[in-house]
mmCIF file with all atom_site columns, C-alpha atoms in Angstrom:
data_model
loop_
_atom_site.group_PDB
_atom_site.id
_atom_site.type_symbol
_atom_site.label_atom_id
_atom_site.label_alt_id
_atom_site.label_comp_id
_atom_site.label_asym_id
_atom_site.label_entity_id
_atom_site.label_seq_id
_atom_site.pdbx_PDB_ins_code
_atom_site.Cartn_x
_atom_site.Cartn_y
_atom_site.Cartn_z
_atom_site.occupancy
_atom_site.B_iso_or_equiv
_atom_site.pdbx_formal_charge
_atom_site.auth_seq_id
_atom_site.auth_comp_id
_atom_site.auth_asym_id
_atom_site.auth_atom_id
_atom_site.pdbx_PDB_model_num
ATOM 1   C CA . SER C 1 1   ? 13.676 15.270  -28.930 1.00 0.00 ? 1   SER C CA 1
ATOM 2   C CA . SER C 1 2   ? 16.487 15.025  -26.101 1.00 0.00 ? 2   SER C CA 1
ATOM 3   C CA . ALA C 1 3   ? 14.116 12.994  -23.685 1.00 0.00 ? 3   ALA C CA 1
ATOM 4   C CA . PRO C 1 4   ? 15.621 9.622   -24.462 1.00 0.00 ? 4   PRO C CA 1
ATOM 5   C CA . ALA C 1 5   ? 19.338 11.200  -23.926 1.00 0.00 ? 5   ALA C CA 1
ATOM 6   C CA . VAL C 1 6   ? 17.938 12.582  -20.650 1.00 0.00 ? 6   VAL C CA 1
ATOM 7   C CA . THR C 1 7   ? 16.513 9.282   -19.473 1.00 0.00 ? 7   THR C CA 1
ATOM 8   C CA . ASP C 1 8   ? 19.554 7.343   -20.671 1.00 0.00 ? 8   ASP C CA 1
ATOM 9   C CA . GLY C 1 9   ? 21.851 9.870   -18.472 1.00 0.00 ? 9   GLY C CA 1
ATOM 10  C CA . ILE C 1 10  ? 19.600 9.671   -15.352 1.00 0.00 ? 10  ILE C CA 1
ATOM 11  C CA . VAL C 1 11  ? 19.632 5.767   -15.759 1.00 0.00 ? 11  VAL C CA 1
ATOM 12  C CA . GLU C 1 12  ? 23.624 5.869   -16.354 1.00 0.00 ? 12  GLU C CA 1
ATOM 13  C CA . ALA C 1 13  ? 23.624 8.028   -13.070 1.00 0.00 ? 13  ALA C CA 1
ATOM 14  C CA . ALA C 1 14  ? 21.558 5.700   -11.333 1.00 0.00 ? 14  ALA C CA 1
ATOM 15  C CA . GLU C 1 15  ? 23.584 2.799   -12.167 1.00 0.00 ? 15  GLU C CA 1
ATOM 16  C CA . ILE C 1 16  ? 26.708 4.701   -10.993 1.00 0.00 ? 16  ILE C CA 1
ATOM 17  C CA . VAL C 1 17  ? 24.861 5.644   -7.631  1.00 0.00 ? 17  VAL C CA 1
ATOM 18  C CA . GLU C 1 18  ? 23.956 1.861   -7.427  1.00 0.00 ? 18  GLU C CA 1
ATOM 19  C CA . THR C 1 19  ? 27.619 0.913   -7.698  1.00 0.00 ? 19  THR C CA 1
ATOM 20  C CA . VAL C 1 20  ? 28.616 3.097   -4.827  1.00 0.00 ? 20  VAL C CA 1
ATOM 21  C CA . ASP C 1 21  ? 25.714 2.008   -2.794  1.00 0.00 ? 21  ASP C CA 1
ATOM 22  C CA . ALA C 1 22  ? 26.606 -1.600  -3.135  1.00 0.00 ? 22  ALA C CA 1
ATOM 23  C CA . SER C 1 23  ? 30.312 -0.771  -2.155  1.00 0.00 ? 23  SER C CA 1
ATOM 24  C CA . ASP C 1 24  ? 29.169 1.385   1.152   1.00 0.00 ? 24  ASP C CA 1
ATOM 25  C CA . THR C 1 25  ? 29.117 -0.466  4.306   1.00 0.00 ? 25  THR C CA 1
ATOM 26  C CA . GLU C 1 26  ? 25.809 -0.573  5.624   1.00 0.00 ? 26  GLU C CA 1
ATOM 27  C CA . GLN C 1 27  ? 25.382 1.505   8.510   1.00 0.00 ? 27  GLN C CA 1
ATOM 28  C CA . PRO C 1 28  ? 22.532 0.671   10.864  1.00 0.00 ? 28  PRO C CA 1
ATOM 29  C CA . ALA C 1 29  ? 19.936 3.037   10.481  1.00 0.00 ? 29  ALA C CA 1
ATOM 30  C CA . SER C 1 30  ? 19.127 4.945   13.853  1.00 0.00 ? 30  SER C CA 1
ATOM 31  C CA . LEU C 1 31  ? 15.845 4.398   14.927  1.00 0.00 ? 31  LEU C CA 1
ATOM 32  C CA . ASP C 1 32  ? 13.545 7.272   15.907  1.00 0.00 ? 32  ASP C CA 1
ATOM 33  C CA . VAL C 1 33  ? 11.725 5.390   18.492  1.00 0.00 ? 33  VAL C CA 1
ATOM 34  C CA . GLU C 1 34  ? 8.827  7.780   18.446  1.00 0.00 ? 34  GLU C CA 1
ATOM 35  C CA . ALA C 1 35  ? 8.329  7.397   14.977  1.00 0.00 ? 35  ALA C CA 1
ATOM 36  C CA . VAL C 1 36  ? 8.454  3.603   15.062  1.00 0.00 ? 36  VAL C CA 1
ATOM 37  C CA . THR C 1 37  ? 5.946  3.556   18.090  1.00 0.00 ? 37  THR C CA 1
ATOM 38  C CA . SER C 1 38  ? 3.531  5.972   16.334  1.00 0.00 ? 38  SER C CA 1
ATOM 39  C CA . VAL C 1 39  ? 3.603  3.597   13.330  1.00 0.00 ? 39  VAL C CA 1
ATOM 40  C CA . GLU C 1 40  ? 2.567  0.456   15.461  1.00 0.00 ? 40  GLU C CA 1
ATOM 41  C CA . ALA C 1 41  ? 0.257  2.291   17.450  1.00 0.00 ? 41  ALA C CA 1
ATOM 42  C CA . GLU C 1 42  ? -1.425 4.049   14.437  1.00 0.00 ? 42  GLU C CA 1
ATOM 43  C CA . GLU C 1 43  ? -3.606 1.033   13.100  1.00 0.00 ? 43  GLU C CA 1
ATOM 44  C CA . PRO C 1 44  ? -6.693 2.949   11.705  1.00 0.00 ? 44  PRO C CA 1
ATOM 45  C CA . ALA C 1 45  ? -4.894 5.305   9.512   1.00 0.00 ? 45  ALA C CA 1
ATOM 46  C CA . VAL C 1 46  ? -1.487 6.637   8.782   1.00 0.00 ? 46  VAL C CA 1
ATOM 47  C CA . THR C 1 47  ? -1.545 10.485  9.231   1.00 0.00 ? 47  THR C CA 1
ATOM 48  C CA . SER C 1 48  ? -0.746 13.089  6.382   1.00 0.00 ? 48  SER C CA 1
ATOM 49  C CA . ALA C 1 49  ? 0.979  15.622  8.906   1.00 0.00 ? 49  ALA C CA 1
ATOM 50  C CA . PRO C 1 50  ? 4.374  16.793  7.700   1.00 0.00 ? 50  PRO C CA 1
ATOM 51  C CA . ASP C 1 51  ? 7.230  14.839  9.048   1.00 0.00 ? 51  ASP C CA 1
ATOM 52  C CA . MET C 1 52  ? 9.008  18.136  10.138  1.00 0.00 ? 52  MET C CA 1
ATOM 53  C CA . GLN C 1 53  ? 9.284  21.754  9.406   1.00 0.00 ? 53  GLN C CA 1
ATOM 54  C CA . GLU C 1 54  ? 11.017 22.698  6.278   1.00 0.00 ? 54  GLU C CA 1
ATOM 55  C CA . PRO C 1 55  ? 13.896 25.221  6.334   1.00 0.00 ? 55  PRO C CA 1
ATOM 56  C CA . GLU C 1 56  ? 13.140 28.562  5.320   1.00 0.00 ? 56  GLU C CA 1
ATOM 57  C CA . GLU C 1 57  ? 16.378 29.439  3.580   1.00 0.00 ? 57  GLU C CA 1
ATOM 58  C CA . ALA C 1 58  ? 16.987 29.316  -0.114  1.00 0.00 ? 58  ALA C CA 1
ATOM 59  C CA . LEU C 1 59  ? 18.403 25.868  -1.698  1.00 0.00 ? 59  LEU C CA 1
ATOM 60  C CA . ASP C 1 60  ? 22.083 26.215  -1.424  1.00 0.00 ? 60  ASP C CA 1
ATOM 61  C CA . VAL C 1 61  ? 23.432 25.519  -4.922  1.00 0.00 ? 61  VAL C CA 1
ATOM 62  C CA . THR C 1 62  ? 27.081 26.119  -4.057  1.00 0.00 ? 62  THR C CA 1
ATOM 63  C CA . GLY C 1 63  ? 28.856 23.420  -5.777  1.00 0.00 ? 63  GLY C CA 1
ATOM 64  C CA . LEU C 1 64  ? 25.736 22.032  -7.639  1.00 0.00 ? 64  LEU C CA 1
ATOM 65  C CA . ASP C 1 65  ? 25.460 21.674  -11.557 1.00 0.00 ? 65  ASP C CA 1
ATOM 66  C CA . LEU C 1 66  ? 22.491 23.355  -12.085 1.00 0.00 ? 66  LEU C CA 1
ATOM 67  C CA . ASP C 1 67  ? 22.088 21.488  -15.472 1.00 0.00 ? 67  ASP C CA 1
ATOM 68  C CA . LEU C 1 68  ? 21.931 18.501  -13.866 1.00 0.00 ? 68  LEU C CA 1
ATOM 69  C CA . VAL C 1 69  ? 19.449 19.836  -11.148 1.00 0.00 ? 69  VAL C CA 1
ATOM 70  C CA . GLU C 1 70  ? 17.084 20.999  -14.100 1.00 0.00 ? 70  GLU C CA 1
ATOM 71  C CA . ILE C 1 71  ? 17.270 17.478  -15.579 1.00 0.00 ? 71  ILE C CA 1
ATOM 72  C CA . PHE C 1 72  ? 16.490 16.082  -11.969 1.00 0.00 ? 72  PHE C CA 1
ATOM 73  C CA . ILE C 1 73  ? 13.551 18.259  -11.737 1.00 0.00 ? 73  ILE C CA 1
ATOM 74  C CA . GLU C 1 74  ? 12.206 17.409  -15.114 1.00 0.00 ? 74  GLU C CA 1
ATOM 75  C CA . GLU C 1 75  ? 12.858 13.766  -14.876 1.00 0.00 ? 75  GLU C CA 1
ATOM 76  C CA . GLY C 1 76  ? 11.885 13.516  -11.109 1.00 0.00 ? 76  GLY C CA 1
ATOM 77  C CA . ASN C 1 77  ? 8.520  14.773  -12.054 1.00 0.00 ? 77  ASN C CA 1
ATOM 78  C CA . ASP C 1 78  ? 7.841  12.212  -14.807 1.00 0.00 ? 78  ASP C CA 1
ATOM 79  C CA . LEU C 1 79  ? 8.972  9.465   -12.432 1.00 0.00 ? 79  LEU C CA 1
ATOM 80  C CA . LEU C 1 80  ? 6.867  10.573  -9.429  1.00 0.00 ? 80  LEU C CA 1
ATOM 81  C CA . ASP C 1 81  ? 3.759  11.140  -11.886 1.00 0.00 ? 81  ASP C CA 1
ATOM 82  C CA . HIS C 1 82  ? 4.228  7.503   -12.915 1.00 0.00 ? 82  HIS C CA 1
ATOM 83  C CA . SER C 1 83  ? 4.868  6.242   -9.604  1.00 0.00 ? 83  SER C CA 1
ATOM 84  C CA . ASP C 1 84  ? 1.495  7.873   -8.382  1.00 0.00 ? 84  ASP C CA 1
ATOM 85  C CA . ASP C 1 85  ? -0.255 5.769   -11.124 1.00 0.00 ? 85  ASP C CA 1
ATOM 86  C CA . LEU C 1 86  ? 1.408  2.492   -9.945  1.00 0.00 ? 86  LEU C CA 1
ATOM 87  C CA . ILE C 1 87  ? 0.301  3.202   -6.159  1.00 0.00 ? 87  ILE C CA 1
ATOM 88  C CA . ALA C 1 88  ? -3.259 3.908   -7.361  1.00 0.00 ? 88  ALA C CA 1
ATOM 89  C CA . LYS C 1 89  ? -3.313 0.581   -8.981  1.00 0.00 ? 89  LYS C CA 1
ATOM 90  C CA . LEU C 1 90  ? -1.158 -1.077  -6.102  1.00 0.00 ? 90  LEU C CA 1
ATOM 91  C CA . ARG C 1 91  ? -4.147 0.262   -4.014  1.00 0.00 ? 91  ARG C CA 1
ATOM 92  C CA . GLU C 1 92  ? -6.710 -1.706  -6.116  1.00 0.00 ? 92  GLU C CA 1
ATOM 93  C CA . THR C 1 93  ? -4.713 -4.803  -6.735  1.00 0.00 ? 93  THR C CA 1
ATOM 94  C CA . PRO C 1 94  ? -2.027 -5.289  -3.925  1.00 0.00 ? 94  PRO C CA 1
ATOM 95  C CA . GLU C 1 95  ? -1.156 -8.698  -5.281  1.00 0.00 ? 95  GLU C CA 1
ATOM 96  C CA . ASP C 1 96  ? 0.127  -7.433  -8.455  1.00 0.00 ? 96  ASP C CA 1
ATOM 97  C CA . ARG C 1 97  ? 3.955  -7.644  -7.920  1.00 0.00 ? 97  ARG C CA 1
ATOM 98  C CA . THR C 1 98  ? 4.839  -6.093  -11.222 1.00 0.00 ? 98  THR C CA 1
ATOM 99  C CA . LEU C 1 99  ? 3.610  -2.792  -9.569  1.00 0.00 ? 99  LEU C CA 1
ATOM 100 C CA . ILE C 1 100 ? 6.035  -3.368  -6.986  1.00 0.00 ? 100 ILE C CA 1
ATOM 101 C CA . THR C 1 101 ? 8.799  -3.708  -9.342  1.00 0.00 ? 101 THR C CA 1
ATOM 102 C CA . GLY C 1 102 ? 7.784  -0.767  -11.105 1.00 0.00 ? 102 GLY C CA 1
ATOM 103 C CA . LEU C 1 103 ? 7.708  1.382   -8.009  1.00 0.00 ? 103 LEU C CA 1
ATOM 104 C CA . GLN C 1 104 ? 11.322 -0.106  -7.308  1.00 0.00 ? 104 GLN C CA 1
ATOM 105 C CA . ARG C 1 105 ? 12.577 1.093   -11.005 1.00 0.00 ? 105 ARG C CA 1
ATOM 106 C CA . ASP C 1 106 ? 11.225 4.461   -10.624 1.00 0.00 ? 106 ASP C CA 1
ATOM 107 C CA . LEU C 1 107 ? 12.638 5.119   -7.240  1.00 0.00 ? 107 LEU C CA 1
ATOM 108 C CA . HIS C 1 108 ? 15.990 3.617   -8.019  1.00 0.00 ? 108 HIS C CA 1
ATOM 109 C CA . THR C 1 109 ? 16.146 6.049   -11.005 1.00 0.00 ? 109 THR C CA 1
ATOM 110 C CA . LEU C 1 110 ? 14.673 8.800   -8.838  1.00 0.00 ? 110 LEU C CA 1
ATOM 111 C CA . LYS C 1 111 ? 17.415 8.604   -6.201  1.00 0.00 ? 111 LYS C CA 1
ATOM 112 C CA . GLY C 1 112 ? 20.219 8.253   -8.621  1.00 0.00 ? 112 GLY C CA 1
ATOM 113 C CA . GLY C 1 113 ? 19.155 11.317  -10.384 1.00 0.00 ? 113 GLY C CA 1
ATOM 114 C CA . ALA C 1 114 ? 19.037 13.052  -6.851  1.00 0.00 ? 114 ALA C CA 1
ATOM 115 C CA . ARG C 1 115 ? 22.455 12.039  -5.648  1.00 0.00 ? 115 ARG C CA 1
ATOM 116 C CA . MET C 1 116 ? 23.913 12.871  -9.115  1.00 0.00 ? 116 MET C CA 1
ATOM 117 C CA . ALA C 1 117 ? 22.208 16.221  -8.733  1.00 0.00 ? 117 ALA C CA 1
ATOM 118 C CA . GLY C 1 118 ? 23.360 16.699  -5.014  1.00 0.00 ? 118 GLY C CA 1
ATOM 119 C CA . ILE C 1 119 ? 20.012 16.947  -3.547  1.00 0.00 ? 119 ILE C CA 1
ATOM 120 C CA . HIS C 1 120 ? 20.707 14.198  -0.943  1.00 0.00 ? 120 HIS C CA 1
ATOM 121 C CA . ALA C 1 121 ? 17.292 14.551  1.271   1.00 0.00 ? 121 ALA C CA 1
ATOM 122 C CA . VAL C 1 122 ? 15.360 13.329  -2.115  1.00 0.00 ? 122 VAL C CA 1
ATOM 123 C CA . GLY C 1 123 ? 17.942 10.522  -2.334  1.00 0.00 ? 123 GLY C CA 1
ATOM 124 C CA . ASP C 1 124 ? 17.818 9.356   1.113   1.00 0.00 ? 124 ASP C CA 1
ATOM 125 C CA . LEU C 1 125 ? 14.037 9.371   1.331   1.00 0.00 ? 125 LEU C CA 1
ATOM 126 C CA . GLY C 1 126 ? 14.067 7.499   -1.998  1.00 0.00 ? 126 GLY C CA 1
ATOM 127 C CA . HIS C 1 127 ? 16.524 5.063   -0.544  1.00 0.00 ? 127 HIS C CA 1
ATOM 128 C CA . ALA C 1 128 ? 14.311 4.249   2.485   1.00 0.00 ? 128 ALA C CA 1
ATOM 129 C CA . ILE C 1 129 ? 11.026 3.837   0.515   1.00 0.00 ? 129 ILE C CA 1
ATOM 130 C CA . GLU C 1 130 ? 13.144 1.480   -1.999  1.00 0.00 ? 130 GLU C CA 1
ATOM 131 C CA . SER C 1 131 ? 14.273 -0.582  0.950   1.00 0.00 ? 131 SER C CA 1
ATOM 132 C CA . MET C 1 132 ? 10.804 -1.266  2.190   1.00 0.00 ? 132 MET C CA 1
ATOM 133 C CA . LEU C 1 133 ? 9.816  -2.189  -1.499  1.00 0.00 ? 133 LEU C CA 1
ATOM 134 C CA . GLU C 1 134 ? 12.590 -4.565  -1.960  1.00 0.00 ? 134 GLU C CA 1
ATOM 135 C CA . SER C 1 135 ? 11.540 -6.110  1.329   1.00 0.00 ? 135 SER C CA 1
ATOM 136 C CA . ILE C 1 136 ? 7.966  -6.694  0.302   1.00 0.00 ? 136 ILE C CA 1
ATOM 137 C CA . ALA C 1 137 ? 9.192  -7.890  -3.097  1.00 0.00 ? 137 ALA C CA 1
ATOM 138 C CA . GLY C 1 138 ? 11.265 -10.393 -0.922  1.00 0.00 ? 138 GLY C CA 1
ATOM 139 C CA . GLN C 1 139 ? 8.198  -11.397 0.967   1.00 0.00 ? 139 GLN C CA 1
ATOM 140 C CA . ARG C 1 140 ? 10.121 -10.181 4.261   1.00 0.00 ? 140 ARG C CA 1
ATOM 141 C CA . THR C 1 141 ? 7.498  -7.346  4.660   1.00 0.00 ? 141 THR C CA 1
ATOM 142 C CA . GLU C 1 142 ? 3.797  -7.563  4.229   1.00 0.00 ? 142 GLU C CA 1
ATOM 143 C CA . LEU C 1 143 ? 2.068  -5.313  1.887   1.00 0.00 ? 143 LEU C CA 1
ATOM 144 C CA . ASP C 1 144 ? -1.057 -4.261  3.980   1.00 0.00 ? 144 ASP C CA 1
ATOM 145 C CA . ARG C 1 145 ? -3.204 -1.068  4.082   1.00 0.00 ? 145 ARG C CA 1
ATOM 146 C CA . ARG C 1 146 ? -0.619 0.345   6.510   1.00 0.00 ? 146 ARG C CA 1
ATOM 147 C CA . ALA C 1 147 ? 2.258  -0.250  3.950   1.00 0.00 ? 147 ALA C CA 1
ATOM 148 C CA . ILE C 1 148 ? 0.299  1.394   1.258   1.00 0.00 ? 148 ILE C CA 1
ATOM 149 C CA . GLN C 1 149 ? -0.597 4.336   3.195   1.00 0.00 ? 149 GLN C CA 1
ATOM 150 C CA . LEU C 1 150 ? 3.109  4.738   4.261   1.00 0.00 ? 150 LEU C CA 1
ATOM 151 C CA . LEU C 1 151 ? 4.008  4.474   0.579   1.00 0.00 ? 151 LEU C CA 1
ATOM 152 C CA . GLU C 1 152 ? 1.400  7.247   -0.297  1.00 0.00 ? 152 GLU C CA 1
ATOM 153 C CA . ARG C 1 153 ? 3.012  9.372   2.519   1.00 0.00 ? 153 ARG C CA 1
ATOM 154 C CA . GLY C 1 154 ? 6.365  8.844   1.270   1.00 0.00 ? 154 GLY C CA 1
ATOM 155 C CA . PHE C 1 155 ? 5.677  9.731   -2.405  1.00 0.00 ? 155 PHE C CA 1
ATOM 156 C CA . ASP C 1 156 ? 3.711  12.795  -1.389  1.00 0.00 ? 156 ASP C CA 1
ATOM 157 C CA . ALA C 1 157 ? 6.939  13.738  0.623   1.00 0.00 ? 157 ALA C CA 1
ATOM 158 C CA . LEU C 1 158 ? 8.799  13.197  -2.356  1.00 0.00 ? 158 LEU C CA 1
ATOM 159 C CA . HIS C 1 159 ? 6.617  15.293  -4.501  1.00 0.00 ? 159 HIS C CA 1
ATOM 160 C CA . ALA C 1 160 ? 6.805  18.050  -1.830  1.00 0.00 ? 160 ALA C CA 1
ATOM 161 C CA . GLN C 1 161 ? 10.660 17.924  -1.766  1.00 0.00 ? 161 GLN C CA 1
ATOM 162 C CA . LEU C 1 162 ? 10.824 18.254  -5.487  1.00 0.00 ? 162 LEU C CA 1
ATOM 163 C CA . ALA C 1 163 ? 8.560  21.136  -5.418  1.00 0.00 ? 163 ALA C CA 1
ATOM 164 C CA . ARG C 1 164 ? 10.990 22.698  -2.936  1.00 0.00 ? 164 ARG C CA 1
ATOM 165 C CA . VAL C 1 165 ? 13.894 22.132  -5.373  1.00 0.00 ? 165 VAL C CA 1
ATOM 166 C CA . THR C 1 166 ? 11.908 23.414  -8.263  1.00 0.00 ? 166 THR C CA 1
ATOM 167 C CA . ALA C 1 167 ? 11.432 26.605  -6.084  1.00 0.00 ? 167 ALA C CA 1
ATOM 168 C CA . ARG C 1 168 ? 14.896 26.721  -5.246  1.00 0.00 ? 168 ARG C CA 1
ATOM 169 C CA . ARG C 1 169 ? 14.007 26.207  -1.462  1.00 0.00 ? 169 ARG C CA 1
ATOM 170 C CA . ALA C 1 170 ? 16.117 24.074  1.062   1.00 0.00 ? 170 ALA C CA 1
ATOM 171 C CA . VAL C 1 171 ? 14.930 20.596  1.735   1.00 0.00 ? 171 VAL C CA 1
ATOM 172 C CA . ALA C 1 172 ? 15.117 18.898  4.974   1.00 0.00 ? 172 ALA C CA 1
ATOM 173 C CA . ILE C 1 173 ? 16.059 15.232  5.499   1.00 0.00 ? 173 ILE C CA 1
ATOM 174 C CA . PRO C 1 174 ? 12.769 13.641  6.665   1.00 0.00 ? 174 PRO C CA 1
ATOM 175 C CA . GLU C 1 175 ? 14.495 11.798  9.426   1.00 0.00 ? 175 GLU C CA 1
ATOM 176 C CA . GLY C 1 176 ? 11.422 10.404  11.091  1.00 0.00 ? 176 GLY C CA 1
ATOM 177 C CA . MET C 1 177 ? 9.746  9.467   7.901   1.00 0.00 ? 177 MET C CA 1
ATOM 178 C CA . ILE C 1 178 ? 13.027 7.523   6.944   1.00 0.00 ? 178 ILE C CA 1
ATOM 179 C CA . ALA C 1 179 ? 12.981 5.838   10.112  1.00 0.00 ? 179 ALA C CA 1
ATOM 180 C CA . GLU C 1 180 ? 9.475  4.532   9.588   1.00 0.00 ? 180 GLU C CA 1
ATOM 181 C CA . PHE C 1 181 ? 10.213 3.021   6.334   1.00 0.00 ? 181 PHE C CA 1
ATOM 182 C CA . ASN C 1 182 ? 13.356 1.404   7.590   1.00 0.00 ? 182 ASN C CA 1
ATOM 183 C CA . ALA C 1 183 ? 11.663 0.000   10.292  1.00 0.00 ? 183 ALA C CA 1
ATOM 184 C CA . ARG C 1 184 ? 8.809  -1.416  8.149   1.00 0.00 ? 184 ARG C CA 1
ATOM 185 C CA . ALA C 1 185 ? 11.709 -2.754  5.930   1.00 0.00 ? 185 ALA C CA 1
ATOM 186 C CA . ARG C 1 186 ? 13.077 -4.822  8.766   1.00 0.00 ? 186 ARG C CA 1
ATOM 187 C CA . GLY C 1 187 ? 9.463  -6.000  9.657   1.00 0.00 ? 187 GLY C CA 1
ATOM 188 C CA . ILE C 1 188 ? 8.893  -3.860  12.759  1.00 0.00 ? 188 ILE C CA 1
#
């Protein structure tokens, strides 16, 4: 089977992207004040409303390697399914930090594959979620019920983005949701 080769290729791509990410100068994230305010004010529950209207047009495949896009879709679905299992376990045992590590690993690979395939909206959201998980792992951010709900929303959005890529539909960058994850990563 070619699955190990595909996984190795995606992991190598993720490592390349990580190297590129590490060499980038960190740009301060622009805060969507309304999104941050809504997270703070939304104590009872985090809504599952869509972050923004998705574009109507087809995915622009100009300059994309369609073989890489197909590999990304296949691997991305597997990674997100695995992440869903980890989040379900995390809901039951939030003190289990191995679940956070597993989510970080899945997101890192997903983000690298997305960027390698040229699907930047998935890479950007994956990076924001990964930043929040790093903050939780480093104990700079608390993993409370609201954080788990935000993770669930984020992974639901990643699933929706991947479904749009699969259907060859354009994918919008969810700026508001990214701002929520970035704010949470900074402890706001």
